[in-house]
MMTF fields as JSON, N, C-alpha, C and O atoms, coordinates in Angstrom:
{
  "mmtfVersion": "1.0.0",
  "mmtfProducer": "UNKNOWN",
  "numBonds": 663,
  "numAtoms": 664,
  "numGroups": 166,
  "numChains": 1,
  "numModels": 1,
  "chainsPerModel": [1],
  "groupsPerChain": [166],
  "chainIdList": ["A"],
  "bondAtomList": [4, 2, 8, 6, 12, 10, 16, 14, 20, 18, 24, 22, 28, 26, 32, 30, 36, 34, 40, 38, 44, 42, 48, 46, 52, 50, 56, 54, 60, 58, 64, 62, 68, 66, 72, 70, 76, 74, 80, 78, 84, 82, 88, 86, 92, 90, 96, 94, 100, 98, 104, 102, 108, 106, 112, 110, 116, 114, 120, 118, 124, 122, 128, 126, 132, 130, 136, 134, 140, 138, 144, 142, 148, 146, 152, 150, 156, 154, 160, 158, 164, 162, 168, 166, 172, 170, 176, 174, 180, 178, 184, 182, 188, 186, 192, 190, 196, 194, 200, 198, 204, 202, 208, 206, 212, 210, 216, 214, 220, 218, 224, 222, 228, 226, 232, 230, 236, 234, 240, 238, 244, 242, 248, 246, 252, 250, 256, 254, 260, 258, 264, 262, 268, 266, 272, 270, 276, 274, 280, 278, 284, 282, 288, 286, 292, 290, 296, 294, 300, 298, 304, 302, 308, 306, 312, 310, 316, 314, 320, 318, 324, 322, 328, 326, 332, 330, 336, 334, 340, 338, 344, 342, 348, 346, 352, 350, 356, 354, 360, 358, 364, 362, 368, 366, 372, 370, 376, 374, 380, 378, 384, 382, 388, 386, 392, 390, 396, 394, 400, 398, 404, 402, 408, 406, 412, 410, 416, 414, 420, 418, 424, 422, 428, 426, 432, 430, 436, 434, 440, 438, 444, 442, 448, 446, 452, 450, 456, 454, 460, 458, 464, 462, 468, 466, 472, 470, 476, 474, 480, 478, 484, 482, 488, 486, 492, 490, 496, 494, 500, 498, 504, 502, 508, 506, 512, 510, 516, 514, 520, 518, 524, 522, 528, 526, 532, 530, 536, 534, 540, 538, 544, 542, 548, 546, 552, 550, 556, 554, 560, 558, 564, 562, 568, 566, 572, 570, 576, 574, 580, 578, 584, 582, 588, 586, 592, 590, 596, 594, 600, 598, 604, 602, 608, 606, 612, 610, 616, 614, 620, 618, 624, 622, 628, 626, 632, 630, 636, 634, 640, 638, 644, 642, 648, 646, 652, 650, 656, 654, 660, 658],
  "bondOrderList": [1, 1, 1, 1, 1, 1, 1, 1, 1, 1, 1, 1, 1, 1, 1, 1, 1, 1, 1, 1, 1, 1, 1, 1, 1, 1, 1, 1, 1, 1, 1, 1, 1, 1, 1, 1, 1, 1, 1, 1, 1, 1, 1, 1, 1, 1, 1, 1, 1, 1, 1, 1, 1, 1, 1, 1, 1, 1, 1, 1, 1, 1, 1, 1, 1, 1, 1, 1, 1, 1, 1, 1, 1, 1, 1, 1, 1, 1, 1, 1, 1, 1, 1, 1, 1, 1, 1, 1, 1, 1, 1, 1, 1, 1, 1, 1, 1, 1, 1, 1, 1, 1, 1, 1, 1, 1, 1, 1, 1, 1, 1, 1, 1, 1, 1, 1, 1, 1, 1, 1, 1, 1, 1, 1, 1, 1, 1, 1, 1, 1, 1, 1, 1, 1, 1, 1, 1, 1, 1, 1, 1, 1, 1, 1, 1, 1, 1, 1, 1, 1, 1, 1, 1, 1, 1, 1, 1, 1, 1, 1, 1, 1, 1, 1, 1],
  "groupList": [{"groupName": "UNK", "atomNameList": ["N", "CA", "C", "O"], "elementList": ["N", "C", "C", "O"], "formalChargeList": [0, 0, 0, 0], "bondAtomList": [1, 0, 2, 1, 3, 2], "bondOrderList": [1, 1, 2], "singleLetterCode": "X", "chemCompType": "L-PEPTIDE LINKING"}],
  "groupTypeList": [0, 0, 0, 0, 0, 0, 0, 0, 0, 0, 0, 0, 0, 0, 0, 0, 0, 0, 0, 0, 0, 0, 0, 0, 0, 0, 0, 0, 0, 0, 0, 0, 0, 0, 0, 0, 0, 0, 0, 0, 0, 0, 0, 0, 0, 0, 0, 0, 0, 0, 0, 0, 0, 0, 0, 0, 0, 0, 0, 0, 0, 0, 0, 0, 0, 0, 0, 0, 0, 0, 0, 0, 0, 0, 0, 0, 0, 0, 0, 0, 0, 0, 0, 0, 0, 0, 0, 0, 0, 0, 0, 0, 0, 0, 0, 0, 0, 0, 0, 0, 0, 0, 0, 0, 0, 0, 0, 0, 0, 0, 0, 0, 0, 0, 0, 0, 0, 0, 0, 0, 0, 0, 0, 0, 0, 0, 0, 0, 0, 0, 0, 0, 0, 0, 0, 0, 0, 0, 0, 0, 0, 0, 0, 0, 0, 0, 0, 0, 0, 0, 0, 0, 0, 0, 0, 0, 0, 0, 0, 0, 0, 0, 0, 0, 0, 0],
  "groupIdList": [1, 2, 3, 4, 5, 6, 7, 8, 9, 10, 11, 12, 13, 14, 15, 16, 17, 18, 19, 20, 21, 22, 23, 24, 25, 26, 27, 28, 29, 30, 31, 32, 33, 34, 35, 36, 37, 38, 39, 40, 41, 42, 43, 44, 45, 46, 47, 48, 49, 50, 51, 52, 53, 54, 55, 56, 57, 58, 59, 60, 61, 62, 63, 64, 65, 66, 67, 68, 69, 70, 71, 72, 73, 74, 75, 76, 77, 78, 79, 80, 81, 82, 83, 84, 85, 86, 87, 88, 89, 90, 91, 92, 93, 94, 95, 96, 97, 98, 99, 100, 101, 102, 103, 104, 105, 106, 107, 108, 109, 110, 111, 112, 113, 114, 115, 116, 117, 118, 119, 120, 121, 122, 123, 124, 125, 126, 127, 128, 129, 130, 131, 132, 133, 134, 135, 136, 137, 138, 139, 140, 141, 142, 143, 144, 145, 146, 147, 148, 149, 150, 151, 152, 153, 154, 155, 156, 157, 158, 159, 160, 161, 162, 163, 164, 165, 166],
  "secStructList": [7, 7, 6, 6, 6, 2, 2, 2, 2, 2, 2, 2, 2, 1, 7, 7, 7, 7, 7, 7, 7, 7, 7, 7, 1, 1, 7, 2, 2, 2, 2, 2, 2, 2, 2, 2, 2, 6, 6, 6, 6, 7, 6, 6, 1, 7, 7, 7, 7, 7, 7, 7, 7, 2, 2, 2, 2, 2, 2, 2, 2, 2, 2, 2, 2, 2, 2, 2, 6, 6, 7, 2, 2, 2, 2, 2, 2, 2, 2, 2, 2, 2, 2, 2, 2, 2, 6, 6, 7, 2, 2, 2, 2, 2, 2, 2, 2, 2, 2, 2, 2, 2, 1, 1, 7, 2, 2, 2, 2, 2, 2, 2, 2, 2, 2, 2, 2, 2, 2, 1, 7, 1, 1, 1, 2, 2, 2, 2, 2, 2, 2, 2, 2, 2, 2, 2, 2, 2, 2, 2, 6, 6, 7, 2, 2, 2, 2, 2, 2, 2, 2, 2, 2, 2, 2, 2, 6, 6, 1, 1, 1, 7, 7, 7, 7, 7],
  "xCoordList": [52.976, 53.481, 54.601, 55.622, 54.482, 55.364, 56.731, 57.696, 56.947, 57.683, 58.105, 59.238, 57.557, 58.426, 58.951, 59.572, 58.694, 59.288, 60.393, 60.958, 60.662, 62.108, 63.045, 64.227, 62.135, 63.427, 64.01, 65.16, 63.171, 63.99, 65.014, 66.124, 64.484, 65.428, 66.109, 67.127, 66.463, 67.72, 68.737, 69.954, 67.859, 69.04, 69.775, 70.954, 68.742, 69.728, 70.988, 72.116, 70.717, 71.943, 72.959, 74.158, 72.683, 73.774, 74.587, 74.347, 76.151, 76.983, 77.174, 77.014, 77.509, 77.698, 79.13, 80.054, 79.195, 80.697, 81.606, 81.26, 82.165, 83.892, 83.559, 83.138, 83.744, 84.232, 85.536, 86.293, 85.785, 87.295, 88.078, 87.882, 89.074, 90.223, 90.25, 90.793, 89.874, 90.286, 90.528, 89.697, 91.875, 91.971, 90.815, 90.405, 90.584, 89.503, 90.589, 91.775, 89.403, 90.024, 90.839, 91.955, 90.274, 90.605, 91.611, 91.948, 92.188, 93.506, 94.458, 94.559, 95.06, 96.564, 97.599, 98.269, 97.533, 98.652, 97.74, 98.259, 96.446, 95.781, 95.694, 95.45, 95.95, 95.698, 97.566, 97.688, 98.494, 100.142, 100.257, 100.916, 99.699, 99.44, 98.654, 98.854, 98.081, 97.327, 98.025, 98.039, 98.749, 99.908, 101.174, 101.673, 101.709, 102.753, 102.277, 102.672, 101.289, 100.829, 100.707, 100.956, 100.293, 100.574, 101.986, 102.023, 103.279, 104.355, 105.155, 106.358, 103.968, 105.447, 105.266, 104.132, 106.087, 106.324, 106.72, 106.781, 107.023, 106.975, 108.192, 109.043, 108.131, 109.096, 109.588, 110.638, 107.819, 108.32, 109.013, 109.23, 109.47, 110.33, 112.18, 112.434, 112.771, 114.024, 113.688, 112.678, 114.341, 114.309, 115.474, 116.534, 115.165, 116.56, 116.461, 115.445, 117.553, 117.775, 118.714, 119.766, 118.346, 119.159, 120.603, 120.436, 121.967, 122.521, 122.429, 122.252, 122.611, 122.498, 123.449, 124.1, 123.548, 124.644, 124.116, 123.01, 125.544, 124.89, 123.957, 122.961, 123.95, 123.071, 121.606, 120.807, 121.378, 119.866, 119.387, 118.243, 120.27, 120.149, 119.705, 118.754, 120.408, 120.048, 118.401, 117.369, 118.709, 117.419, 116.141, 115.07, 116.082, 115.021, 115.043, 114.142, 116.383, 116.273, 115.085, 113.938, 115.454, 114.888, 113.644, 112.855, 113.077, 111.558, 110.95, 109.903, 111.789, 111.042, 110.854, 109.82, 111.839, 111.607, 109.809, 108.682, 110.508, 109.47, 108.101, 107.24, 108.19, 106.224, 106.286, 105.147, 107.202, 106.976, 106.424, 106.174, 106.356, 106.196, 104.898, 104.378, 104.298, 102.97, 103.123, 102.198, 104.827, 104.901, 104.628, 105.623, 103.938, 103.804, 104.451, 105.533, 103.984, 104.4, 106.034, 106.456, 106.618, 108.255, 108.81, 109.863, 107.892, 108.626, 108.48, 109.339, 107.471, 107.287, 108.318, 108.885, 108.422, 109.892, 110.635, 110.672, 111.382, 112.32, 112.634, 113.617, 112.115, 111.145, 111.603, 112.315, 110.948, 111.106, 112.378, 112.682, 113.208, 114.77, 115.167, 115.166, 115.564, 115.702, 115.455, 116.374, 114.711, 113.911, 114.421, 114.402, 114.975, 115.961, 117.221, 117.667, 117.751, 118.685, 119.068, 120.176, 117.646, 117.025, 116.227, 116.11, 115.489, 113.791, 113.638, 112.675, 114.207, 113.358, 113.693, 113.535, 114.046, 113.856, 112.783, 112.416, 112.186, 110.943, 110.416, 109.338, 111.446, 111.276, 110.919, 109.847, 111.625, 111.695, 110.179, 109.437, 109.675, 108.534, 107.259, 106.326, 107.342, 106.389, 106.815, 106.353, 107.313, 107.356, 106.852, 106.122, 107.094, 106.518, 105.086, 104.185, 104.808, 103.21, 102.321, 101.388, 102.913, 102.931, 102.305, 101.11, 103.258, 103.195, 101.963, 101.266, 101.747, 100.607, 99.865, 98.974, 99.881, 98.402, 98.044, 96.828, 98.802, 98.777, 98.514, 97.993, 98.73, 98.48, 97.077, 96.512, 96.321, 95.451, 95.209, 94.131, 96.265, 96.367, 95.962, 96.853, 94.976, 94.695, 95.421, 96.488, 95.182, 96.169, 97.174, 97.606, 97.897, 99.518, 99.579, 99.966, 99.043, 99.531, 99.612, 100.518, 97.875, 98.099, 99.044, 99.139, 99.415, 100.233, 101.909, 102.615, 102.058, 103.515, 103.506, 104.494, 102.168, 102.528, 102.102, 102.446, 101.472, 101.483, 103.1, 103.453, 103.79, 105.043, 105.899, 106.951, 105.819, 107.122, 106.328, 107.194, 104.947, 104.463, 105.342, 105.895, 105.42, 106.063, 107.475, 107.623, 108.062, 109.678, 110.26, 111.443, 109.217, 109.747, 109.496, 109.099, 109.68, 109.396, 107.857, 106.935, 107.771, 106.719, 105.737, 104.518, 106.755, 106.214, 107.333, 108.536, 106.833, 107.264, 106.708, 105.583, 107.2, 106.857, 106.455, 105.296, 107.569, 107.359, 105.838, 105.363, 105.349, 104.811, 103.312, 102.473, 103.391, 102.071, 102.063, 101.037, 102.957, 102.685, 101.996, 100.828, 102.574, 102.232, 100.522, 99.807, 100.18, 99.075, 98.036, 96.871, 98.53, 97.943, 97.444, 96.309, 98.618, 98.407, 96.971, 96.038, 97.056, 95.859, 94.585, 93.529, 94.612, 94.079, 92.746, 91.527, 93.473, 93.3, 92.608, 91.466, 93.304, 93.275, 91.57, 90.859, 91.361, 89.98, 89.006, 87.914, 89.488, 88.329, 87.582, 86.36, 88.882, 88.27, 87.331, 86.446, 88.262, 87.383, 86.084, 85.422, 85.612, 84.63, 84.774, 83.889, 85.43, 85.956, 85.989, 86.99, 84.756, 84.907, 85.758, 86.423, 85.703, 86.277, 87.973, 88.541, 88.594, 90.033, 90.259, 91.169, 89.318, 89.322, 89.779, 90.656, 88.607, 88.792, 90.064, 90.57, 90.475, 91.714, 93.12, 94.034, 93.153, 94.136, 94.269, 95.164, 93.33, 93.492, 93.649, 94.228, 93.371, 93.488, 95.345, 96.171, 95.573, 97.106, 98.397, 99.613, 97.371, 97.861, 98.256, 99.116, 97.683, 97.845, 98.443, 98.758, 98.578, 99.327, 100.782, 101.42, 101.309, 102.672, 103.118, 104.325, 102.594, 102.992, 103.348, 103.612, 103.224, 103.147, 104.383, 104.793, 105.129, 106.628, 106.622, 107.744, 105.573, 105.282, 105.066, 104.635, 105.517, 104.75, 103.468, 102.989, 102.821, 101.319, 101.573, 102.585, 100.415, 100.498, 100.361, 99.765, 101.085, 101.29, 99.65, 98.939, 99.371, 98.173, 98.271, 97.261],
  "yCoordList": [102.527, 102.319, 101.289, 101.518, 100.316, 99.077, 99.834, 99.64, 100.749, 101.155, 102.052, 102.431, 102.612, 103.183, 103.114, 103.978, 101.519, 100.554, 99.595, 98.815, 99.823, 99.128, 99.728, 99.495, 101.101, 102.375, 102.872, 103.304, 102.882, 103.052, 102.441, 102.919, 100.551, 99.511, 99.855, 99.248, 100.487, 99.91, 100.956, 100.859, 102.239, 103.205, 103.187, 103.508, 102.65, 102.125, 100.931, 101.052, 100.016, 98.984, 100.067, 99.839, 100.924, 102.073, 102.075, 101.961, 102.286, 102.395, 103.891, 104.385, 104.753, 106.084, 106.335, 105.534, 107.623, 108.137, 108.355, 108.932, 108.108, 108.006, 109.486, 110.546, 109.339, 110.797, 110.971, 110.136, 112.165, 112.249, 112.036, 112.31, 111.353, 110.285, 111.433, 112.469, 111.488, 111.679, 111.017, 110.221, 111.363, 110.274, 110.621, 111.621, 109.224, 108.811, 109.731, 109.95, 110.387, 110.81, 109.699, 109.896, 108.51, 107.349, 106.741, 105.67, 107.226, 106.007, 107.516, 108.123, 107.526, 107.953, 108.053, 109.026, 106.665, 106.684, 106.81, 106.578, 107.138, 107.623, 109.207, 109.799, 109.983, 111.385, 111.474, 112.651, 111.096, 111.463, 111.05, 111.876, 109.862, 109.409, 110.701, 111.066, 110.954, 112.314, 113.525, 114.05, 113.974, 114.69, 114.759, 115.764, 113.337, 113.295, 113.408, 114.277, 112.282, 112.633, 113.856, 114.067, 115.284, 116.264, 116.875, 117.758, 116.579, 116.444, 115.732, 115.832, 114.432, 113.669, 113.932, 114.274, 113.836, 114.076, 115.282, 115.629, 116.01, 117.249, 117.897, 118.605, 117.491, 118.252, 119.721, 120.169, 120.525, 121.597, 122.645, 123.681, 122.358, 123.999, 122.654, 121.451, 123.751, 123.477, 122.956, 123.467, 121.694, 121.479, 121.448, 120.976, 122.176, 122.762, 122.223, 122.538, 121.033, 120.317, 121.159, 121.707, 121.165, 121.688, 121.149, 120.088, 121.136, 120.961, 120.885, 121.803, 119.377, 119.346, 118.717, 117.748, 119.017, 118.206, 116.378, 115.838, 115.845, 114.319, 114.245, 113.649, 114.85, 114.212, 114.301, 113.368, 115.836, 116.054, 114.617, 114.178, 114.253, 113.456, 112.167, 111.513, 111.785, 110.512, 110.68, 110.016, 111.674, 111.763, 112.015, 111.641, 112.426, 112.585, 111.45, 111.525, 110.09, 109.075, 108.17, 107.847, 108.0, 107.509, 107.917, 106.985, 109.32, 109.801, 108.934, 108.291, 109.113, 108.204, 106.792, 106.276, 106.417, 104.57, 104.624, 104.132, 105.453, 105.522, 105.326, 104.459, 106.55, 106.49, 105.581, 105.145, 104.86, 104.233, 102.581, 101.555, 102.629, 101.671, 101.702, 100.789, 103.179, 103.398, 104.31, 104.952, 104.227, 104.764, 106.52, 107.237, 106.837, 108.59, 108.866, 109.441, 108.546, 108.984, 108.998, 110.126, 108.38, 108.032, 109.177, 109.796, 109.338, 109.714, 111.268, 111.997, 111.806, 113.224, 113.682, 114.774, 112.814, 112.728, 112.898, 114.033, 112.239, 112.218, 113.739, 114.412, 113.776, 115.115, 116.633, 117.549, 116.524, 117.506, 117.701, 118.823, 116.817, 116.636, 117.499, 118.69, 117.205, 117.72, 119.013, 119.766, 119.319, 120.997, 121.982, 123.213, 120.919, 121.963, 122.815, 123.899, 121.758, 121.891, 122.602, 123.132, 122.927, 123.067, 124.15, 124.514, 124.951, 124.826, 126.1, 126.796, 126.43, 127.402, 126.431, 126.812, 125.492, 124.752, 124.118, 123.072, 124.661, 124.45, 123.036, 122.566, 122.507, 120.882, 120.378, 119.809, 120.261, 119.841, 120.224, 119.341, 121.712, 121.734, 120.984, 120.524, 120.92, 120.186, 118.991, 119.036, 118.069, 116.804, 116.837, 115.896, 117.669, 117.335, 117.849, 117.383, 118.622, 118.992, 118.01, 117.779, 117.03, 115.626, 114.844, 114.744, 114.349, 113.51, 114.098, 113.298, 115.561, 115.838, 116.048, 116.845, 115.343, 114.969, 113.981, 113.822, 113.042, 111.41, 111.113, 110.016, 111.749, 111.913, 112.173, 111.627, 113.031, 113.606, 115.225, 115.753, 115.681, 117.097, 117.969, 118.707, 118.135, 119.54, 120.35, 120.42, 121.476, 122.485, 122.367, 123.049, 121.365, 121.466, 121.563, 122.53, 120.168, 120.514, 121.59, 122.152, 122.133, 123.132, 124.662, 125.625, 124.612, 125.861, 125.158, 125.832, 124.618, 123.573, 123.727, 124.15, 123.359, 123.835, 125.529, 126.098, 125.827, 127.496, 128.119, 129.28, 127.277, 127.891, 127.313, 127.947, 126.604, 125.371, 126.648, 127.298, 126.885, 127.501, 128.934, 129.507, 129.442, 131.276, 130.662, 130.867, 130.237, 129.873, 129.212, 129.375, 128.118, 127.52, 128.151, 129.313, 127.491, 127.708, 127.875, 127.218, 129.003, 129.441, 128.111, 127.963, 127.419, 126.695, 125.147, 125.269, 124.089, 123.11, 122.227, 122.482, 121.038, 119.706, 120.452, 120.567, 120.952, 121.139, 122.217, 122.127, 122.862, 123.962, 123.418, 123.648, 122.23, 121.515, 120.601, 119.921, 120.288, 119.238, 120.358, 120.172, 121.45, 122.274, 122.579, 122.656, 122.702, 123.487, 122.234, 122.496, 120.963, 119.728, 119.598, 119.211, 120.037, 119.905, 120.221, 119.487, 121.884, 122.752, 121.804, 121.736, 121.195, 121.126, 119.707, 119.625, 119.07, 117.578, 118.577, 118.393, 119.264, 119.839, 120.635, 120.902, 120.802, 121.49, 121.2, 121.755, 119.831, 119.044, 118.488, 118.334, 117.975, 117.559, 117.9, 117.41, 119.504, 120.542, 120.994, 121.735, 120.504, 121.246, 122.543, 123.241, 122.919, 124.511, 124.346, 123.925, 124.731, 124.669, 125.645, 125.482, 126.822, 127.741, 128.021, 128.897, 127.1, 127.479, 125.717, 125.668, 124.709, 123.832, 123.983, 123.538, 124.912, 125.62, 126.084, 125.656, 127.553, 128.297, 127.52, 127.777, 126.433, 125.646, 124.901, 124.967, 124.362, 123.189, 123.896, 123.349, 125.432, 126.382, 126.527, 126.413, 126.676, 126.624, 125.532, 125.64, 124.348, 123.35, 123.289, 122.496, 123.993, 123.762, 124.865, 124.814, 126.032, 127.298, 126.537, 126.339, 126.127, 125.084, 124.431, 124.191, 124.178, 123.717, 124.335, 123.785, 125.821, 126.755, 127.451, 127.896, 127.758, 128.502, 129.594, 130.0, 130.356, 131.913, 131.288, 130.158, 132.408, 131.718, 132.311, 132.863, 132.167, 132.595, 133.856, 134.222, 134.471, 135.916, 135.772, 134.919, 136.848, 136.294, 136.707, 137.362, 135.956, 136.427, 137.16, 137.526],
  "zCoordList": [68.115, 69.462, 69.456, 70.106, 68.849, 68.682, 68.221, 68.959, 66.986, 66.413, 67.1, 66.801, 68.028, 69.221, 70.112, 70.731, 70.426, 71.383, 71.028, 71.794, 69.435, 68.819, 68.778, 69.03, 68.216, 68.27, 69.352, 69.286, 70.712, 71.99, 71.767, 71.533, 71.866, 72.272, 71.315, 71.649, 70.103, 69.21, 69.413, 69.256, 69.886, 70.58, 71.577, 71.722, 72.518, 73.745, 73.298, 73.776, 72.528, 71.707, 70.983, 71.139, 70.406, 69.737, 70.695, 71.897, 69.845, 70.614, 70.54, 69.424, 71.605, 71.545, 71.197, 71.331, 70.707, 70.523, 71.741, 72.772, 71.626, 72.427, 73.492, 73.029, 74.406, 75.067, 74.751, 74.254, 75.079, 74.755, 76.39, 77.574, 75.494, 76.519, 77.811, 77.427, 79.002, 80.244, 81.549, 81.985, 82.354, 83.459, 84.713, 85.303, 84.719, 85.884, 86.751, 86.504, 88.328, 89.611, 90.158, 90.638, 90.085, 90.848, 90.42, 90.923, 89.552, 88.84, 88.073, 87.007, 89.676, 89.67, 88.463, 88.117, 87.874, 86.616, 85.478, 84.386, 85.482, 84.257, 84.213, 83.162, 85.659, 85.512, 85.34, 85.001, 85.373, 85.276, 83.603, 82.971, 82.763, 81.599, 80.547, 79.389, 81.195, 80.483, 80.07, 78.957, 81.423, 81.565, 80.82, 80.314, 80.821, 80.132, 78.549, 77.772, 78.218, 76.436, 76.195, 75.008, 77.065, 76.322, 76.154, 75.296, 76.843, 75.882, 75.578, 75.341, 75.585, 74.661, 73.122, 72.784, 72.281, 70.944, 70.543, 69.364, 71.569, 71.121, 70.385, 70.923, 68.881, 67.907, 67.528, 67.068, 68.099, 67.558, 68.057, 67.427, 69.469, 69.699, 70.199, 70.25, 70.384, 71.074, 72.096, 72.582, 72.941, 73.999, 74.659, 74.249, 76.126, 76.812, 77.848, 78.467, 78.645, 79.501, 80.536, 80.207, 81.389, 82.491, 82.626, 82.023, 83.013, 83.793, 85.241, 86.043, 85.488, 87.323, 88.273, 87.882, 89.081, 89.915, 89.985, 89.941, 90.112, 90.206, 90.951, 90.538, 92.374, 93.552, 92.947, 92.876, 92.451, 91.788, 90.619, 90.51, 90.073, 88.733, 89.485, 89.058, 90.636, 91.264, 91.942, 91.84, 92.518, 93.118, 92.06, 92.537, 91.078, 90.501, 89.244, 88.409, 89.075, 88.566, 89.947, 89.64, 90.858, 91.784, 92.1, 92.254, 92.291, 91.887, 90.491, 90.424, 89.622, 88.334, 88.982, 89.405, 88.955, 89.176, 90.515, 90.452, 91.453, 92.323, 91.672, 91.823, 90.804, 89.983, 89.315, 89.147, 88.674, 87.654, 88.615, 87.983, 89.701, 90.535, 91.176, 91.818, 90.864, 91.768, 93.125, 93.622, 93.767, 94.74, 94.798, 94.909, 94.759, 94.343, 95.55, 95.428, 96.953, 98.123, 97.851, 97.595, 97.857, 97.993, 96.841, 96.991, 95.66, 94.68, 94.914, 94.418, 95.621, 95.841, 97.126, 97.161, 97.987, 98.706, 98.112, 97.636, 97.845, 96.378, 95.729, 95.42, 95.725, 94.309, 95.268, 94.855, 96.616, 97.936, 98.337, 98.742, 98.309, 98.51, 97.397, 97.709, 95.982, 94.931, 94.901, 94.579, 95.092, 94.923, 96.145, 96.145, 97.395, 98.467, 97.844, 98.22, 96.506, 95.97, 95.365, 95.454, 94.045, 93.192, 93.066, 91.896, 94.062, 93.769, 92.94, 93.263, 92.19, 91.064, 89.397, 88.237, 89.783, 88.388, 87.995, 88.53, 87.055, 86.316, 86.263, 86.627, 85.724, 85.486, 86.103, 85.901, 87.307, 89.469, 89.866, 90.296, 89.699, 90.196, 89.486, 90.145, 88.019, 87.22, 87.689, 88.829, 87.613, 88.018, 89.509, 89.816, 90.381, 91.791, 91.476, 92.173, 90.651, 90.656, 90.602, 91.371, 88.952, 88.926, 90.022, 90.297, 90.552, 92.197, 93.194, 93.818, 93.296, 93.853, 93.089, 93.382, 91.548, 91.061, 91.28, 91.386, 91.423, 91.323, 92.826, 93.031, 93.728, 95.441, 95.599, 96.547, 94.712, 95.044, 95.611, 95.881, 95.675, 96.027, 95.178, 94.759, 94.796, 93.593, 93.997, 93.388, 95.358, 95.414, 95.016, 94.087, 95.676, 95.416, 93.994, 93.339, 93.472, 91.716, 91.26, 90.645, 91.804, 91.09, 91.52, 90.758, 92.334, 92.718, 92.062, 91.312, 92.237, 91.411, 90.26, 89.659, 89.567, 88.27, 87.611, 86.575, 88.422, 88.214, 88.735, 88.527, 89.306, 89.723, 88.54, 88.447, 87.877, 86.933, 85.466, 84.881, 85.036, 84.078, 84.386, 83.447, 85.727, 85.981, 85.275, 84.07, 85.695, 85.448, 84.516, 84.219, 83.769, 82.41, 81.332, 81.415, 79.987, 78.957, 78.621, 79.103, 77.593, 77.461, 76.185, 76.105, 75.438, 74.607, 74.631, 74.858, 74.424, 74.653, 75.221, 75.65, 75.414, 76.464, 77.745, 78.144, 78.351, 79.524, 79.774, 80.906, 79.119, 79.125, 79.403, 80.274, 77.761, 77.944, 78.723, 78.717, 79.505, 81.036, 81.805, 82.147, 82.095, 83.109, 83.113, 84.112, 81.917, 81.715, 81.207, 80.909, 81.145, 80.925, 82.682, 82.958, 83.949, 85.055, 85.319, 85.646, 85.024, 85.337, 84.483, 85.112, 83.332, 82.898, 83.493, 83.345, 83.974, 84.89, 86.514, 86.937, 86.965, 88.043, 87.989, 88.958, 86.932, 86.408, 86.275, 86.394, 85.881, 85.472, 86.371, 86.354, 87.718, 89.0, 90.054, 90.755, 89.71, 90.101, 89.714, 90.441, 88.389, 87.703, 87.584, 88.079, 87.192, 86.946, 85.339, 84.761, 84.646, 83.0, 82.424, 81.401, 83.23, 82.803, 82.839, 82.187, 83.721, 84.056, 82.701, 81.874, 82.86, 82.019, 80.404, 79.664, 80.33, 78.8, 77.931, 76.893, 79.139, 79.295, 79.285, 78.501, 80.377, 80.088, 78.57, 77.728, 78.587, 76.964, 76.221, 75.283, 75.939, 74.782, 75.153, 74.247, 75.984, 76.325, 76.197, 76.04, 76.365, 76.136, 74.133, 73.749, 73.337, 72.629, 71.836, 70.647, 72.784, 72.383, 72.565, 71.531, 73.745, 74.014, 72.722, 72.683, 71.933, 70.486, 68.966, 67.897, 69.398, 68.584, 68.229, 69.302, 67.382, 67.01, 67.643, 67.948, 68.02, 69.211, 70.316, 70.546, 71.19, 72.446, 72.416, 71.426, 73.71, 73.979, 74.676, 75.275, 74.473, 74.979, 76.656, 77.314, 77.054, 78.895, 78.963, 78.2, 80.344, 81.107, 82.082, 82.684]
}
């Protein structure tokens, strides 16, 4: 009995293994942090930058500074302006999907980035932001299954093929 009363206690003292890194609901720049790590680094395909008129470039320099400040509200403004301009550019809508992750909007993200995924690149940074979106967006949701599908995508985005359409 004794020896089953150490071994509780020494398991409960074990430290458990790591979950794997996900942003809390509650902290805004940990679910946009999540997002962006799935493309930053991303070496392996071409990356293709738009051409934009100055006004777009200011306005979506100023959306950055915005998040980079916490302001999501201001920066999805920002972001809404741009996309009058703009709005079938891929980039424009992933970054505003962004902002209505960091807002709290599941829908929006997620219809933003199901719209930036129809219109961008099939593999790349941008691809695995998009589907990093869904992927955050899933989790909140408890949706294991769109959870799954995304992260398997998230990591098709890194691949010299693209992924087979759905």
């Amino acid at each position: 009995m004794a020896v089953a009363g150490v071994t509780l206690l020494l398991a409960a003292c074990a430290t458990p293994t790591a979950p794997p890194r996900t942003a809390s609901v509650s902290d805004p720049a940990a679910l946009l942090a999540a997002v962006r790590r799935a493309g930053a680094h991303d070496n392996s395909v071409l990356q293709v930058h738009p051409l934009r008129s100055p006004g777009v470039t200011a306005l979506v320099t100023q959306a950055d500074a915005a998040a980079a400040q916490g302001d999501y509200t201001a920066a999805a403004r920002l972001l809404d302006r741009a996309l009058r301009f703009e709005p079938h550019a891929p980039d424009l809508l992933q970054a505003r999907a962004e902002m209505a992750l960091a807002q709290g909007d599941w829908t929006l993200a997620q219809q933003l980035a199901r719209q930036a995924l129809r219109r961008g690149p099939r593999f790349g940074a941008l691809c695995a932001r998009g589907w990093q979106t869904l992927v955050e967006v899933a989790r909140v949701q408890r949706d294991a299954a769109l959870q799954a599908q995304a992260g398997q995508r998230v990591a098709a985005c890194r691949k010299s093929d693209p992924p087979p359409e759905s």
